[in-house]
Coordinates of C-alpha atoms (C1' of nucleotides) in Angstrom, one line a residue:
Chain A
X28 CA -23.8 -4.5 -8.0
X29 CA -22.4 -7.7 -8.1
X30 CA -19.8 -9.0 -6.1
X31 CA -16.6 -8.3 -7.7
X32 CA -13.2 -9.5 -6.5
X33 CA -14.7 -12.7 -6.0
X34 CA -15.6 -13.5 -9.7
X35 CA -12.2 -14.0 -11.5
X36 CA -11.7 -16.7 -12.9
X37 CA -8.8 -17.8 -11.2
X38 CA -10.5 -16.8 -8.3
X39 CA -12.7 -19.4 -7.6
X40 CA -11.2 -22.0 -5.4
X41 CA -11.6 -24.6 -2.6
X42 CA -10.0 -25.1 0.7
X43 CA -7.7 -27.7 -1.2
X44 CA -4.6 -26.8 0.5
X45 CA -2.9 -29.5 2.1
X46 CA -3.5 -28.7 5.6
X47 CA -7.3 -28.7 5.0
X48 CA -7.3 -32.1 3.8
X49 CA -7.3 -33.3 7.0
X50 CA -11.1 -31.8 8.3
X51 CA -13.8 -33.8 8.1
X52 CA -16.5 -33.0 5.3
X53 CA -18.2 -31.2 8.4
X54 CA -15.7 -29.2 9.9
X55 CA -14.1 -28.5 6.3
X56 CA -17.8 -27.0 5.6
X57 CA -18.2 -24.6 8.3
X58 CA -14.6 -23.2 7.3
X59 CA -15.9 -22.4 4.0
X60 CA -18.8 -21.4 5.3
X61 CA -17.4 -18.6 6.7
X62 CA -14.5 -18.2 4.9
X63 CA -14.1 -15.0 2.4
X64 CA -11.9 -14.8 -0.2
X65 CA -9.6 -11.3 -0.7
X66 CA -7.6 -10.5 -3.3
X67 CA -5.1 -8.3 -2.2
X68 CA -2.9 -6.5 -5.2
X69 CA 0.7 -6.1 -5.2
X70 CA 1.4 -3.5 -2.8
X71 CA -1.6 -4.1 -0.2
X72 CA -1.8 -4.5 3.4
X73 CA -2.1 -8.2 4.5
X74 CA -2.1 -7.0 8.2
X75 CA -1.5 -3.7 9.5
X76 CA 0.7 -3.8 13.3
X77 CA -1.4 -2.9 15.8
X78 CA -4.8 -3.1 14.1
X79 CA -7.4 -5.2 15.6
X80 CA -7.5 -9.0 14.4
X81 CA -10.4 -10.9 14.3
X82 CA -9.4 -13.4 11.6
X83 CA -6.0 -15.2 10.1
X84 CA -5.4 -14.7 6.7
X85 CA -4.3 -18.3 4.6
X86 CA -2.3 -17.0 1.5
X87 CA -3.7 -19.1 -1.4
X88 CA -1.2 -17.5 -4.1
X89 CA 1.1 -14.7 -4.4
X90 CA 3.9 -13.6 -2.0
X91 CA 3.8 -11.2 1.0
X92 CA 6.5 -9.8 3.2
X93 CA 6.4 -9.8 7.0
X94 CA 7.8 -6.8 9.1
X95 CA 7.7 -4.9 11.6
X96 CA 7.5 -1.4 11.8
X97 CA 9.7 1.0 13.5
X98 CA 9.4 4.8 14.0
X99 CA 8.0 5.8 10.5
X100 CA 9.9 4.6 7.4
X101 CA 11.8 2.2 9.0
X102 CA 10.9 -1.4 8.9
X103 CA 12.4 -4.6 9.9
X104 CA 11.4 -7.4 7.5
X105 CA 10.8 -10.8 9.1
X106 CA 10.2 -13.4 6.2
X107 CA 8.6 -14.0 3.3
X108 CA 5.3 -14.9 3.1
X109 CA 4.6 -17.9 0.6
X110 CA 1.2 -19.9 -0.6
X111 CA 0.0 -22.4 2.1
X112 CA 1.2 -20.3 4.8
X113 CA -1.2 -18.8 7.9
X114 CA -0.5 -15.1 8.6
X115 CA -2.0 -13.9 11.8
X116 CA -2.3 -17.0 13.8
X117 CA -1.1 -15.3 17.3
X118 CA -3.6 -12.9 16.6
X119 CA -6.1 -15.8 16.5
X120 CA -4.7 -17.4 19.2
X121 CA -3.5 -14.9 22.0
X122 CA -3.4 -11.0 21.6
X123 CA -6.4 -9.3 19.5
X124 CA -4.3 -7.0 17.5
X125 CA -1.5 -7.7 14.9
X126 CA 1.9 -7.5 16.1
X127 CA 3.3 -7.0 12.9
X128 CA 2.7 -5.7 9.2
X129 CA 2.5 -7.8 6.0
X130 CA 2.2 -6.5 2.6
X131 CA 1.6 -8.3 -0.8
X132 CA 4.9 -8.5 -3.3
X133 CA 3.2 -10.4 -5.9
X134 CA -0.8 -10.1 -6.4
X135 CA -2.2 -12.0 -3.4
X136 CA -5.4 -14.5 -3.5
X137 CA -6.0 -15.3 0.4
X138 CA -8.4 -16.7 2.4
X139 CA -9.7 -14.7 5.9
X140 CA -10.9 -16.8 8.2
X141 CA -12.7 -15.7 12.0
X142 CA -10.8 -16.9 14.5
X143 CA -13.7 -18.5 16.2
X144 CA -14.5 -20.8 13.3
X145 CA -10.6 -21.9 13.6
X146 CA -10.6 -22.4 17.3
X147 CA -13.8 -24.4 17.0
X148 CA -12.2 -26.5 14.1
X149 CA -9.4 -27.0 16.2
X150 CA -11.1 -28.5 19.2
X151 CA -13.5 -30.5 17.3
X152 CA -10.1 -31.7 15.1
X153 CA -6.9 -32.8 17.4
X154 CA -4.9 -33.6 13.8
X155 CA -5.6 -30.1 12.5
X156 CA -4.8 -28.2 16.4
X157 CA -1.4 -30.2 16.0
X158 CA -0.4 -29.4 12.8
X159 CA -1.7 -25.9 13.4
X160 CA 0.5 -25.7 16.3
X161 CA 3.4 -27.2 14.7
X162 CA 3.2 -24.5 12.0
X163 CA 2.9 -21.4 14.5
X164 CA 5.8 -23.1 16.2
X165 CA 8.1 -23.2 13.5
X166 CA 7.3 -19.6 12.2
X167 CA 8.7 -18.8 16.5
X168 CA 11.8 -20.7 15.7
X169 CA 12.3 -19.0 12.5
X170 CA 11.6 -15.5 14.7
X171 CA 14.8 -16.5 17.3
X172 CA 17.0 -17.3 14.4
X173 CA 16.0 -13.7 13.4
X174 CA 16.5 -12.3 16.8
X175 CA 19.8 -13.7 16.8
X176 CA 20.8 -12.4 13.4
X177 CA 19.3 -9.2 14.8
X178 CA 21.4 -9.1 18.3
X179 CA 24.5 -10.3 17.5
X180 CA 25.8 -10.2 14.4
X181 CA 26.9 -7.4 12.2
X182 CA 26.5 -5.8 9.0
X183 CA 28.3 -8.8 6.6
X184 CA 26.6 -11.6 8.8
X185 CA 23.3 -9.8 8.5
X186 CA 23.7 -9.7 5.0
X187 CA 24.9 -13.1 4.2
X188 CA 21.8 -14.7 6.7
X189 CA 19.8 -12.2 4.2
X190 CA 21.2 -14.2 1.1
X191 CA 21.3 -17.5 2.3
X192 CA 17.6 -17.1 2.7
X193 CA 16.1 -15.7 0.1
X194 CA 18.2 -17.8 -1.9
X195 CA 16.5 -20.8 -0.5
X196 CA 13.0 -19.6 -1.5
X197 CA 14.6 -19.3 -5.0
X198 CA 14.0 -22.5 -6.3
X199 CA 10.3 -22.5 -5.8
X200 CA 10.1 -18.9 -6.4
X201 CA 13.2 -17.8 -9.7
X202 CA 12.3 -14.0 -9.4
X203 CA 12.3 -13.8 -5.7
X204 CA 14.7 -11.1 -5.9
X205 CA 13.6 -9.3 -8.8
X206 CA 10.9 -8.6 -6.0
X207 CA 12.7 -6.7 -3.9
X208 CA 14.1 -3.4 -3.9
X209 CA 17.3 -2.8 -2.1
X210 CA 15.8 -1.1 0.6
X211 CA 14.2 -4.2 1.3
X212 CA 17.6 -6.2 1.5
X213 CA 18.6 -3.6 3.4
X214 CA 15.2 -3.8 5.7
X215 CA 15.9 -7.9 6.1
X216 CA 19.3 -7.2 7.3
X217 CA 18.7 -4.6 9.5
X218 CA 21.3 -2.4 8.0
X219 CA 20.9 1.1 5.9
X220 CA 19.9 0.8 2.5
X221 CA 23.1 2.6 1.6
X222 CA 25.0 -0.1 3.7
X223 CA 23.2 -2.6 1.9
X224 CA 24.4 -1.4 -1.7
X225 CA 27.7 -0.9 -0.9
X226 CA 28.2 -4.3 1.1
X227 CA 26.4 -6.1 -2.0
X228 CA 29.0 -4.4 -4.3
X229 CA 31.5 -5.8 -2.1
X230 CA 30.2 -9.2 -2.1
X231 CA 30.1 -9.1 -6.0
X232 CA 34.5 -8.4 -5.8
X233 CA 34.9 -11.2 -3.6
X234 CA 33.0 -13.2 -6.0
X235 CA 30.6 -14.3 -3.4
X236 CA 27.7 -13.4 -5.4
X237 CA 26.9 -12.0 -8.9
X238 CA 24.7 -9.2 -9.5
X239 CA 22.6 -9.3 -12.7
X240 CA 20.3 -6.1 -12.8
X241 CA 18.1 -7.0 -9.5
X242 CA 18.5 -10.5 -9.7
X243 CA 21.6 -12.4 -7.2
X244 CA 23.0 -15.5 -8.2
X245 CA 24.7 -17.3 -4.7
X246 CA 28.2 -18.5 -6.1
X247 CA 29.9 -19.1 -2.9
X248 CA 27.8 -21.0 -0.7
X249 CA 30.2 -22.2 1.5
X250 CA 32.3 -18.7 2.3
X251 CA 28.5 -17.1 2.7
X252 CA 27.8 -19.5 5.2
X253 CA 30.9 -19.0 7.0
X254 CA 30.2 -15.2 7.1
X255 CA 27.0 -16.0 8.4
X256 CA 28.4 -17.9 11.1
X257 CA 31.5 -15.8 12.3
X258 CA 29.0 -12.8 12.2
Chain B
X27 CA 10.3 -4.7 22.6
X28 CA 8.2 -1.9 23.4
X29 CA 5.3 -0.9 21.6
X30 CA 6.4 1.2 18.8
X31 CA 4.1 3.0 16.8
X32 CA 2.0 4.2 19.7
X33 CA 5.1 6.6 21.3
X34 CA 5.6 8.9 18.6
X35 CA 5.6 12.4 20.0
X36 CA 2.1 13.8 18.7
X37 CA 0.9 10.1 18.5
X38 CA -0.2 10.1 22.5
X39 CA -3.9 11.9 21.9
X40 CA -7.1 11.1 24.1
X41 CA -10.9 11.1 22.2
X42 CA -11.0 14.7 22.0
X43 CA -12.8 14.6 18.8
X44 CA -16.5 16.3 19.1
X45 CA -18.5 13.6 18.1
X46 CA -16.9 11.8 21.8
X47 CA -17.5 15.2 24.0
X48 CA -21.1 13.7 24.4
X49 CA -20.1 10.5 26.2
X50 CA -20.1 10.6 30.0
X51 CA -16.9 10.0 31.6
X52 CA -17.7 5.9 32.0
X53 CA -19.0 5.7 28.4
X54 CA -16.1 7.6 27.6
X55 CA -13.5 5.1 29.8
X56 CA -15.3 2.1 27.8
X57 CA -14.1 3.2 24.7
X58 CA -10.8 4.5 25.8
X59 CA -10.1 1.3 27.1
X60 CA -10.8 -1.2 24.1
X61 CA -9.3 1.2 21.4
X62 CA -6.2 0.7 19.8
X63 CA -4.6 3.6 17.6
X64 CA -2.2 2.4 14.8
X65 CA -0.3 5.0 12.5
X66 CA -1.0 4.5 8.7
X67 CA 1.9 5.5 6.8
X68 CA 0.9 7.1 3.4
X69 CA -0.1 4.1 0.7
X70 CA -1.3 2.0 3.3
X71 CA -5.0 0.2 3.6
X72 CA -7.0 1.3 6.0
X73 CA -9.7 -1.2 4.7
X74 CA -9.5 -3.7 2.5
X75 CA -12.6 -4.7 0.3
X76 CA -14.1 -7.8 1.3
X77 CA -12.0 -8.2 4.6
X78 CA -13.6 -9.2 8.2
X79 CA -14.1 -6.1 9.9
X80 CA -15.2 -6.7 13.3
X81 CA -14.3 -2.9 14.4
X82 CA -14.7 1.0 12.9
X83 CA -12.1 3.5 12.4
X84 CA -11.9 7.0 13.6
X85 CA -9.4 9.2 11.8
X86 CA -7.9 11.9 14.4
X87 CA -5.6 13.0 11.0
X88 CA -4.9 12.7 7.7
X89 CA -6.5 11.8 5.0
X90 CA -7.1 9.3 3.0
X91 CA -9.9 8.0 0.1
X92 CA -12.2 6.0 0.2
X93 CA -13.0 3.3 -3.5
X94 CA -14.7 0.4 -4.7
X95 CA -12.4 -2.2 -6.5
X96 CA -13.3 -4.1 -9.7
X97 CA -10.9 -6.0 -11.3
X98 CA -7.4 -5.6 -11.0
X99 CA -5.9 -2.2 -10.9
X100 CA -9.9 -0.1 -11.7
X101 CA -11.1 1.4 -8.9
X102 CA -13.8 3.9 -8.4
X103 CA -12.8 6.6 -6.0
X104 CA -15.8 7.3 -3.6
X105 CA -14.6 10.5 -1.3
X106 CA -11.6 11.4 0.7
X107 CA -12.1 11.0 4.0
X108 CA -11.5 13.5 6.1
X109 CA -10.2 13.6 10.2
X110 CA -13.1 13.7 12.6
X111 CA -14.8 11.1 10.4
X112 CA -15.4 7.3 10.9
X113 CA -14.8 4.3 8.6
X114 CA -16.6 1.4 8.1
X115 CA -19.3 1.9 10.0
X116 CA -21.2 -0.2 7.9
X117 CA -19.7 -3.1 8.8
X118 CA -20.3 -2.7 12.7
X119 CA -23.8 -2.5 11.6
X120 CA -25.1 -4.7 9.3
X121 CA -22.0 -6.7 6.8
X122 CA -19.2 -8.8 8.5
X123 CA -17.2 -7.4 5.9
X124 CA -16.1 -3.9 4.7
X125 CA -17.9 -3.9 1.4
X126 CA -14.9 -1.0 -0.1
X127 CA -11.4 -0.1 0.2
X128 CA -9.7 2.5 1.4
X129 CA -6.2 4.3 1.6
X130 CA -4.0 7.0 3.6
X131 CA -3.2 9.2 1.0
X132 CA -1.2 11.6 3.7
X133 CA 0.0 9.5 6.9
X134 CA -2.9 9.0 9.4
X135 CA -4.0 8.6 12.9
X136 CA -6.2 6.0 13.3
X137 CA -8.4 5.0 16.5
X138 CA -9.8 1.5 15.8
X139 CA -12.9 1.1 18.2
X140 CA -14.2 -2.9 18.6
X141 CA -17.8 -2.7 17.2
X142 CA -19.1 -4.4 20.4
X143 CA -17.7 -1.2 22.3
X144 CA -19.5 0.9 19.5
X145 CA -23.0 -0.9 20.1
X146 CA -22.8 -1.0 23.7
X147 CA -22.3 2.7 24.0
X148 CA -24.8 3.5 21.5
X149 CA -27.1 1.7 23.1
X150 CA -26.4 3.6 26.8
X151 CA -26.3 6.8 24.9
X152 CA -28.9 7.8 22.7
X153 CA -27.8 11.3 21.6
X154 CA -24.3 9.3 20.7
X155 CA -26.6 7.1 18.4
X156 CA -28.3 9.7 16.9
X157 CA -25.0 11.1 15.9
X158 CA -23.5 7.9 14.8
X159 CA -26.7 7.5 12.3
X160 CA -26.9 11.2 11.5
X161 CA -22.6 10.7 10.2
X162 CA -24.2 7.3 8.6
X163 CA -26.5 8.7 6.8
X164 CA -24.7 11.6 5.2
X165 CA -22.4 9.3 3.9
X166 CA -24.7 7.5 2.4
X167 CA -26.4 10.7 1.0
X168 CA -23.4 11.1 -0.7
X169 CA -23.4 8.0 -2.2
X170 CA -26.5 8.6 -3.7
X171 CA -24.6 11.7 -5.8
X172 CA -22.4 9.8 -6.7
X173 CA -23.9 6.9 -7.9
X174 CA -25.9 9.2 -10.2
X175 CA -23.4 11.0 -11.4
X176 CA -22.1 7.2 -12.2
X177 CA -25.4 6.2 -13.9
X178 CA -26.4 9.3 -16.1
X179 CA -23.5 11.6 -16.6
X180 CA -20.7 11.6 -18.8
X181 CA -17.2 13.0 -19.2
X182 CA -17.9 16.6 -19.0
X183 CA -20.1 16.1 -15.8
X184 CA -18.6 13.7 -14.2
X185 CA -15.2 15.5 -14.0
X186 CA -17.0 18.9 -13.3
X187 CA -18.6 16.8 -10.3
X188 CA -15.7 16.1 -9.4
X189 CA -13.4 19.3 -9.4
X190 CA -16.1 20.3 -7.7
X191 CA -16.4 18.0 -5.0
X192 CA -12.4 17.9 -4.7
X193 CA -12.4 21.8 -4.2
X194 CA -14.9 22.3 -1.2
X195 CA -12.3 20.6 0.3
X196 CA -9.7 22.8 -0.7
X197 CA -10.2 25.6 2.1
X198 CA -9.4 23.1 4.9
X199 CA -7.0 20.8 2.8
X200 CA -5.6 23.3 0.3
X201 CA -2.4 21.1 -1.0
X202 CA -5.6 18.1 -1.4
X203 CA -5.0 18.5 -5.5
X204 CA -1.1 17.8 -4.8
X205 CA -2.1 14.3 -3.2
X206 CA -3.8 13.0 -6.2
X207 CA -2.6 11.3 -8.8
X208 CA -4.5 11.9 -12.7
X209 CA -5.2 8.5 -12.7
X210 CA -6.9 9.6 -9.0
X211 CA -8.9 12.1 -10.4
X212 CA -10.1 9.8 -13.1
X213 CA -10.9 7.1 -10.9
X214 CA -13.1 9.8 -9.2
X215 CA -14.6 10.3 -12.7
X216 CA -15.0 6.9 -13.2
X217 CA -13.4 7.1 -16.8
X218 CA -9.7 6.3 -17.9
X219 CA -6.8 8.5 -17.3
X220 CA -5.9 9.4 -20.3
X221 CA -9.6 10.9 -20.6
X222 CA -8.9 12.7 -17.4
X223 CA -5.7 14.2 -19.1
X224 CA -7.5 15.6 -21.7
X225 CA -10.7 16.4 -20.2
X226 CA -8.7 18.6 -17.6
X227 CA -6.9 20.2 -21.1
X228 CA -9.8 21.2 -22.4
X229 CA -11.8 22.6 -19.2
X230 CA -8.0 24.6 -19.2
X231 CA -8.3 25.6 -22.3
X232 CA -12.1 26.8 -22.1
X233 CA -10.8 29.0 -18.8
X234 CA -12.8 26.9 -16.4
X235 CA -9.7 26.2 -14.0
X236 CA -6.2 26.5 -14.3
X237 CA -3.6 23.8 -13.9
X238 CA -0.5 25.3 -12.0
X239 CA 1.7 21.5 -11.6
X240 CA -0.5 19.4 -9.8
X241 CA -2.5 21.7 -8.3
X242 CA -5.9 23.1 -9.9
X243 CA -7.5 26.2 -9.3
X244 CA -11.3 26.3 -10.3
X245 CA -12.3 29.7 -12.1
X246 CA -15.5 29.4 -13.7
X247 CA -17.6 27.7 -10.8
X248 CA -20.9 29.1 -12.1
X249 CA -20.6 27.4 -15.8
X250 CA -18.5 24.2 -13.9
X251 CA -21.9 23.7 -12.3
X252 CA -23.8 24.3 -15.3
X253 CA -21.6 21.6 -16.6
X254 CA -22.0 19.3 -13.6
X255 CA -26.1 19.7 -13.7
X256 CA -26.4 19.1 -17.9
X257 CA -24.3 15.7 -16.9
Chain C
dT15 C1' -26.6 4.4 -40.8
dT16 C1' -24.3 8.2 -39.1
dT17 C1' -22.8 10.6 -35.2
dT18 C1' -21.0 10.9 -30.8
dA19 C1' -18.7 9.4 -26.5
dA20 C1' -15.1 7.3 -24.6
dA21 C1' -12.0 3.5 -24.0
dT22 C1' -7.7 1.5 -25.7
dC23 C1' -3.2 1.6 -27.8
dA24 C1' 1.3 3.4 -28.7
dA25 C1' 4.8 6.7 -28.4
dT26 C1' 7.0 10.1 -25.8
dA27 C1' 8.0 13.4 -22.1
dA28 C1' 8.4 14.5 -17.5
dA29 C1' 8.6 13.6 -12.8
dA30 C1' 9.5 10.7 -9.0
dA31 C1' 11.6 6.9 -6.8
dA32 C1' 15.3 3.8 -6.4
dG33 C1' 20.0 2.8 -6.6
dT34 C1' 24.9 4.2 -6.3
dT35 C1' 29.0 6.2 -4.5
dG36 C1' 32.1 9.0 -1.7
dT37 C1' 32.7 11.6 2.5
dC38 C1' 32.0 12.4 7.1
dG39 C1' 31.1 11.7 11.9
dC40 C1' 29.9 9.3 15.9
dA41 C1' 30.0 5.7 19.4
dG42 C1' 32.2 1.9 21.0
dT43 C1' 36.5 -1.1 21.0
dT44 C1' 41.1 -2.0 21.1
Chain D
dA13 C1' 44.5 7.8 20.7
dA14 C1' 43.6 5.1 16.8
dC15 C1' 40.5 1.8 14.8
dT16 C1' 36.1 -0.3 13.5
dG17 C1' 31.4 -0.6 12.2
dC18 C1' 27.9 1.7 10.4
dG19 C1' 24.5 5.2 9.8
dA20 C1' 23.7 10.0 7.7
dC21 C1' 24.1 13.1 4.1
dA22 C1' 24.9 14.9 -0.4
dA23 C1' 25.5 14.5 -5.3
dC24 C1' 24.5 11.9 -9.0
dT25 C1' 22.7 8.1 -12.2
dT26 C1' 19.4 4.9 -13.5
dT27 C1' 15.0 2.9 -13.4
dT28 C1' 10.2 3.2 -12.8
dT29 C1' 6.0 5.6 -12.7
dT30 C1' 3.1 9.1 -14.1
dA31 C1' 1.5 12.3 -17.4
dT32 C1' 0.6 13.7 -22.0
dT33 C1' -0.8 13.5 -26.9
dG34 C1' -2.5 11.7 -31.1
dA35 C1' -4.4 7.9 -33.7
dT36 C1' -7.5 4.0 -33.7
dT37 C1' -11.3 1.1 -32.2
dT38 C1' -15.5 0.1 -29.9
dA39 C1' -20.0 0.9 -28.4
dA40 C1' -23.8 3.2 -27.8
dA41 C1' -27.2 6.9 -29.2
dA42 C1' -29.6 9.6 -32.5

DNA sequence: TTTTAAATCAATAAAAAAGTTGTCGCAGTT
DNA sequence: AACTGCGACAACTTTTTTATTGATTTAAAA
């Protein structure tokens, strides 16, 4: 049987992401050496919490949503997952299992990649360790903006920190929202996904937003933002 | 935060399973101390085709089956695999990679045992080896049946194969027709769903099972074997 | 070539999941 | 004690997925 997943068209594809431009013919090599390529389908586990992790995943194309998982069905989502991003990288770098879930939203095409071969790239590659570090770093900030949203504010500042960031990934990405369901909403703000319907409803009257079947136009940036703020 | 998914109530479970009773109490401590258990909600991967696996899994409950993906959305449905069984053995082995997929079709308990820990022990323990190769090779046994059945049969057969195959585990799993979808059963066939559909019709029809909802009782074994043998 | 086996397509029906809304109750605050 | 914020539940609607059926096409076998 031949090798399947690998043979799409599409499929077939170089390290030519922008933070691999920087490796040396060498060191680019014995990434791809031992690189495999997965595609994970719409609905997929890109890391399961708590599973073992011997690799980081680099998301070639497609979408994926970070959580965490709570007692079973409940899940907090953490971000969005977009092309050129790591997934994984504390498990590479410090604990062996993953300390949160992901799961595909759009047909995935990733790269795994052992974490030995990236530690090695890393210390043979100062440029790469940096902006490797840089990255992980500004996923962390991103996670204490979260934990703040998460601690201290309540449901309408939950919900407006929801909007205000999905709606920045709209540009790049139009049906971001048509990809979610409301129970995700609900699941980035923390909040039930009853709350979640009710309080985008609400929005909607105070003309904050429009709802157009699953898709949410921002129309008051500024007022959001406030809401966001006060909490 | 505390660790989350390993405090549920029933969750806390030591390596009572059988196939660990032969592991003297330091073999025994080895493995309890690398393992990690992780909870697989119903739907999600326990492997993914093509993924590093650098450890096995040992399902203490729940089911879930195990398929080979081609290209988007056809998959060929191997077995279900059963508590008390491992997966991926294969690639602790021999591949870096699990070479198929596989999904909790009920919620599971997972151990996920470091292949390292897995080699050293067999290596100490000889009977645990033996074991570990005897489970190895009955799975592959299978495969063997099923591959034919892939090769030479067609419709009738394969679908008798596997009726059949999906009822001897009916005893210990008796809601196991409940957790499968027709396009399930045909992807245990190997032919489209829509053949499935009528194919199950028909074997209605000719009073070899009965379809009550979801569920199907097999009534004519003797000529459902006949069936399964002329392919 | 004719026959046969089975996939694909299209249309529809049925079942399941997701979304919506109102009501209630609880745990903190004021 | 009254109020606030929010989750939980129940009833209901809408949307999506799954199942079913017949007609058509393709491909292989006789």
């Amino acid at each position: 049987m031949k090798p399947i997943l690998e043979t799409d068209k599409e499929f077939i594809c170089d390290i030519q992401a922008p933070c691999f431009q920087m490796l040396s013919p060498e060191e680019a090599e014995l990434v791809r050496a031992s690189k495999t390529q997965v595609l994970f389908r719409k609905g997929d586990n890109l890391t399961k919490q708590g599973a073992f992790a011997s690799y980081a995943l680099f998301v070639i194309k497609g979408l994926a949503k970070q959580y965490i998982e709570r007692d079973s069905s409940k899940n907090y989502n953490l971000r969005i997952i977009q092309p050129g991003e790591f997934v994984g990288l504390s498990a590479v770098f410090t604990k062996n299992t993953f300390n949160y879930s992901s799961v595909a939203i759009t047909d995935c095409q990733v790269f795994l990649i052992e974490k030995v071969v990236i530690t090695e790239v890393i210390k043979q590659n100062g440029e790469f360790g940096f902006n490797m570090i840089r990255r992980y770093c500004s996923q962390n900030a991103n996670l204490f903006d979260t934990l703040r949203t998460a601690l201290f504010k309540q449901m309408n500042g939950r919900m407006a920190d929801t909007l205000l960031y999905l709606d920045s990934l709209k540009f790049q990405y139009p049906d971001i929202f048509q990809l979610l369901s409301r129970k995700d909403m609900a699941d980035f703000a923390g909040i039930s996904t009853e709350s979640a319907v009710k309080l985008l409803k609400n929005f909607e009257k105070d003309n904050l937003i429009e709802l157009h079947e699953k898709d949410i136009v921002l129309v008051n940036y500024t007022e959001l933002q406030e809401i966001s703020k006060k909490g």
